C-alpha positions as MATLAB code, in Angstrom:
seq = 'MINSDIIAQTKVFVQKTLEGAEGGNDWFHIERVYNNTMLLAKDEAVNQLVVALGALLHDIADAKFYNGDETVGPKMATDFLRSIQVDEKIIDHVVKIIENISFKSSLKVDDATTTKPFTSLELQVVQDADRLDAIGAIGIARAFNYGGFKNREMYNPEIAPNLNMTKEEYKKSTAPTINHFYEKLLLLKDKMNTKSGAKLAEQRHLYMIAFLEQFYNEWNGKL';
ca = [
     113.421  -14.658   17.215;
     110.584  -16.952   16.179;
     107.229  -16.741   17.937;
     107.553  -20.062   19.748;
     110.808  -18.899   21.368;
     109.235  -15.594   22.418;
     106.314  -17.425   24.017;
     108.600  -19.940   25.741;
     110.772  -17.167   27.223;
     107.680  -15.265   28.315;
     106.304  -18.307   30.133;
     109.567  -18.673   32.047;
     109.556  -14.962   32.933;
     105.954  -15.052   34.172;
     106.425  -18.218   36.212;
     109.471  -16.735   37.943;
     107.820  -13.343   38.513;
     104.682  -14.849   40.051;
     106.418  -17.241   42.437;
     104.608  -16.999   45.769;
     101.651  -15.047   44.329;
      98.169  -15.207   45.856;
      96.556  -18.484   44.786;
      93.855  -17.021   42.576;
      96.296  -14.840   40.633;
      99.311  -17.117   40.345;
     101.000  -18.905   37.438;
      98.209  -21.478   37.263;
      95.688  -18.676   36.673;
      97.898  -17.384   33.856;
      98.224  -20.860   32.389;
      94.450  -21.379   32.402;
      93.849  -17.991   30.763;
      96.528  -18.757   28.177;
      94.900  -22.112   27.361;
      91.447  -20.494   27.182;
      92.860  -17.781   24.923;
      94.396  -20.194   22.452;
      91.145  -22.191   22.405;
      89.026  -19.119   21.630;
      91.595  -17.793   19.147;
      91.004  -20.794   16.894;
      87.656  -19.305   15.899;
      88.852  -15.711   15.460;
      91.079  -13.914   12.936;
      93.598  -12.651   15.474;
      97.346  -12.140   15.688;
      98.369  -15.319   17.478;
     101.490  -13.818   19.040;
      99.602  -10.807   20.398;
      96.914  -12.920   22.073;
      99.474  -15.361   23.462;
     101.593  -12.599   24.983;
      98.525  -10.684   26.143;
      97.275  -13.750   28.009;
     100.657  -14.544   29.551;
     101.354  -10.976   30.683;
      97.866   -9.680   31.502;
      98.350  -10.129   35.271;
     102.126   -9.804   35.521;
     101.598   -7.110   38.172;
      97.910   -6.959   39.125;
      97.240   -3.463   40.457;
      95.392   -4.741   43.528;
      98.669   -6.175   44.788;
     100.543   -2.921   44.059;
      98.469   -0.439   46.062;
      96.185    0.111   43.079;
      99.010    1.274   40.791;
      97.894    0.352   37.273;
     101.182    1.417   35.657;
     103.364   -1.340   37.109;
     102.093   -4.183   34.922;
     102.372   -2.364   31.585;
     105.885   -1.148   32.439;
     107.047   -4.570   33.565;
     105.665   -6.174   30.401;
     107.214   -3.501   28.179;
     110.635   -3.828   29.780;
     110.604   -7.612   29.453;
     109.395   -7.707   25.840;
     111.978   -5.126   24.813;
     114.675   -7.163   26.552;
     113.940  -10.055   24.178;
     113.594   -7.697   21.198;
     109.925   -8.106   20.408;
     108.619   -5.774   17.699;
     107.404   -2.448   19.121;
     104.003   -2.749   17.410;
     103.444   -6.075   19.127;
     104.543   -4.617   22.465;
     102.189   -1.657   22.091;
      99.227   -3.936   21.377;
     100.042   -6.263   24.281;
     100.349   -3.314   26.669;
      96.971   -1.968   25.560;
      95.472   -5.381   26.336;
      96.975   -5.286   29.828;
      95.658   -1.762   30.378;
      92.112   -2.516   29.236;
      91.391   -6.147   30.109;
      90.082   -5.784   33.665;
      86.430   -5.680   34.673;
      86.978   -2.430   36.560;
      88.008   -0.774   33.291;
      84.378   -1.109   32.175;
      83.076    0.783   35.210;
      82.362    4.500   35.226;
      85.022    6.761   36.702;
      84.465    9.295   39.478;
      85.642   12.338   37.506;
      84.051   13.798   34.396;
      86.910   13.067   32.000;
      86.188   10.553   29.282;
      88.457    8.898   26.774;
      87.593    6.586   23.942;
      88.347    3.056   25.156;
      90.818    0.908   23.260;
      89.390   -2.131   21.560;
      90.666   -4.886   19.302;
      89.660   -8.443   18.512;
      92.804   -9.604   20.300;
      91.763   -7.768   23.475;
      88.283   -9.257   23.221;
      89.634  -12.805   22.983;
      92.026  -12.457   25.928;
      89.368  -10.649   27.947;
      86.894  -13.480   27.371;
      89.533  -16.022   28.379;
      90.261  -14.117   31.576;
      86.563  -13.754   32.382;
      86.001  -17.476   31.915;
      88.528  -18.084   34.692;
      86.567  -15.720   36.956;
      83.328  -17.733   36.796;
      82.215  -21.316   37.296;
      83.837  -23.643   39.829;
      87.270  -22.076   39.512;
      85.804  -18.584   39.688;
      84.074  -19.474   42.942;
      87.290  -20.940   44.360;
      89.297  -17.880   43.319;
      86.769  -15.494   44.859;
      86.865  -17.165   48.256;
      90.623  -17.630   48.099;
      91.100  -13.889   47.602;
      88.483  -13.101   50.229;
      90.419  -15.217   52.708;
      93.678  -13.604   51.624;
      92.139  -10.193   52.472;
      90.437  -11.530   55.632;
      86.969  -10.613   54.389;
      83.660  -12.023   55.566;
      82.216  -14.787   53.416;
      78.734  -13.330   53.710;
      76.926  -10.736   55.772;
      73.152  -10.440   55.236;
      73.271   -6.857   56.513;
      75.683   -5.689   53.792;
      73.896   -5.409   50.445;
      75.805   -5.645   47.159;
      76.605   -2.324   45.494;
      75.241   -2.720   41.989;
      76.278    0.709   40.741;
      79.916    1.027   41.778;
      82.358    3.391   40.166;
      85.830    2.162   39.284;
      87.301    3.740   42.429;
      84.600    2.247   44.650;
      85.256   -1.168   43.144;
      88.999   -0.887   43.768;
      88.445    0.132   47.420;
      85.675   -2.335   48.211;
      86.059   -4.563   51.281;
      82.637   -6.195   50.941;
      81.968   -9.874   51.769;
      82.863  -12.387   49.084;
      79.247  -13.303   48.301;
      78.634   -9.676   47.297;
      81.334  -10.074   44.636;
      79.080  -12.507   42.783;
      76.465   -9.788   42.247;
      78.936   -6.953   41.751;
      81.004   -8.800   39.120;
      80.870  -12.568   38.597;
      77.215  -12.912   37.628;
      77.567   -9.975   35.225;
      80.341  -11.514   33.142;
      78.181  -13.900   31.094;
      76.525  -10.981   29.331;
      79.811   -9.159   28.818;
      81.481  -11.854   26.723;
      82.775  -10.638   23.363;
      83.002  -13.810   21.289;
      80.440  -16.480   20.419;
      82.740  -19.231   21.686;
      83.332  -17.373   24.930;
      79.632  -16.757   25.467;
      78.835  -20.437   24.949;
      81.421  -21.530   27.512;
      80.309  -18.833   29.956;
      76.682  -20.013   29.948;
      77.352  -23.312   31.707;
      79.740  -21.736   34.221;
      77.150  -19.052   35.000;
      74.494  -21.668   35.748;
      76.950  -23.445   38.050;
      77.364  -20.250   40.084;
      73.585  -19.788   40.325;
      73.263  -23.327   41.690;
      76.095  -22.713   44.137;
      74.453  -19.571   45.509;
      71.137  -21.375   45.978;
      72.905  -24.134   47.914;
      74.904  -21.577   49.921;
      71.808  -19.658   51.051;
      69.939  -22.861   51.908;
      72.782  -24.035   54.106;
      73.286  -20.578   55.637;
      69.602  -20.353   56.560;
      69.359  -23.927   57.851;
      67.068  -25.160   55.105;
      69.185  -28.195   54.211;
];
C-alpha cells in the first residue's frame, strides 16, 4: 500500500473514532496538529509517513478520557495500523511517539524508577505541532472548553498554581483553568524542539500573555 493510501485510511479511522469527542480533543484538533506537523516537517529530515501517522494517531485515545490509562491509545493505534498492513518498524516508531508526546511525560514521576526517554526527530516535530495547538488563541479556547467539560472554575485567586507538579499530580489536578496557563501553557514556548516550531510559538505565547493581562484587569474591575 502506498503512503497516500495509508494516510487516507488513517484519517477516516480517526474521524470515525473521535466522533462526539470533547471539543478540544476532537478530529479538528487532530487535523490542525497534522497540518502543523506537515508544515514543520518541510524543514526537517524526517520520515514523512511516520510524522503523518504520529500526528493523526497521537490522541486516538487520550488517557484523560480513559481513566488515566495510557495503554489504550498505543494499543488502538497498533491494532489499526496492523489491520492495514503497515510495516512493523513504522508502527513501532508511531507508537513511541504516542507514548512520549504529552507534556506530562516530561514531568517527574512519584517513584524513584527512571528510564531513558525515547527521542527522535519525528517525535520532536509532532510534539512541536501538538504544542502549537495548545497555545495562542486556539490553546486558550481549548483550555476553557476542557475546563467547562470538567466543570472547573475559570479562576480562583485563593488557589495558587502548582509550579512543581509530578506527573501523577498533573493527571489528578482539578485546578481552575487559569492555573493551567502557568502549570503548562506558558511553559511550552521554551520546550519547543525545532527552530520553526519555536518561531511560531513566540507569537502565540505573547498572545496568551496579553489575554491574561486583559483577563485580570476585567476580573479586578480595572477596565
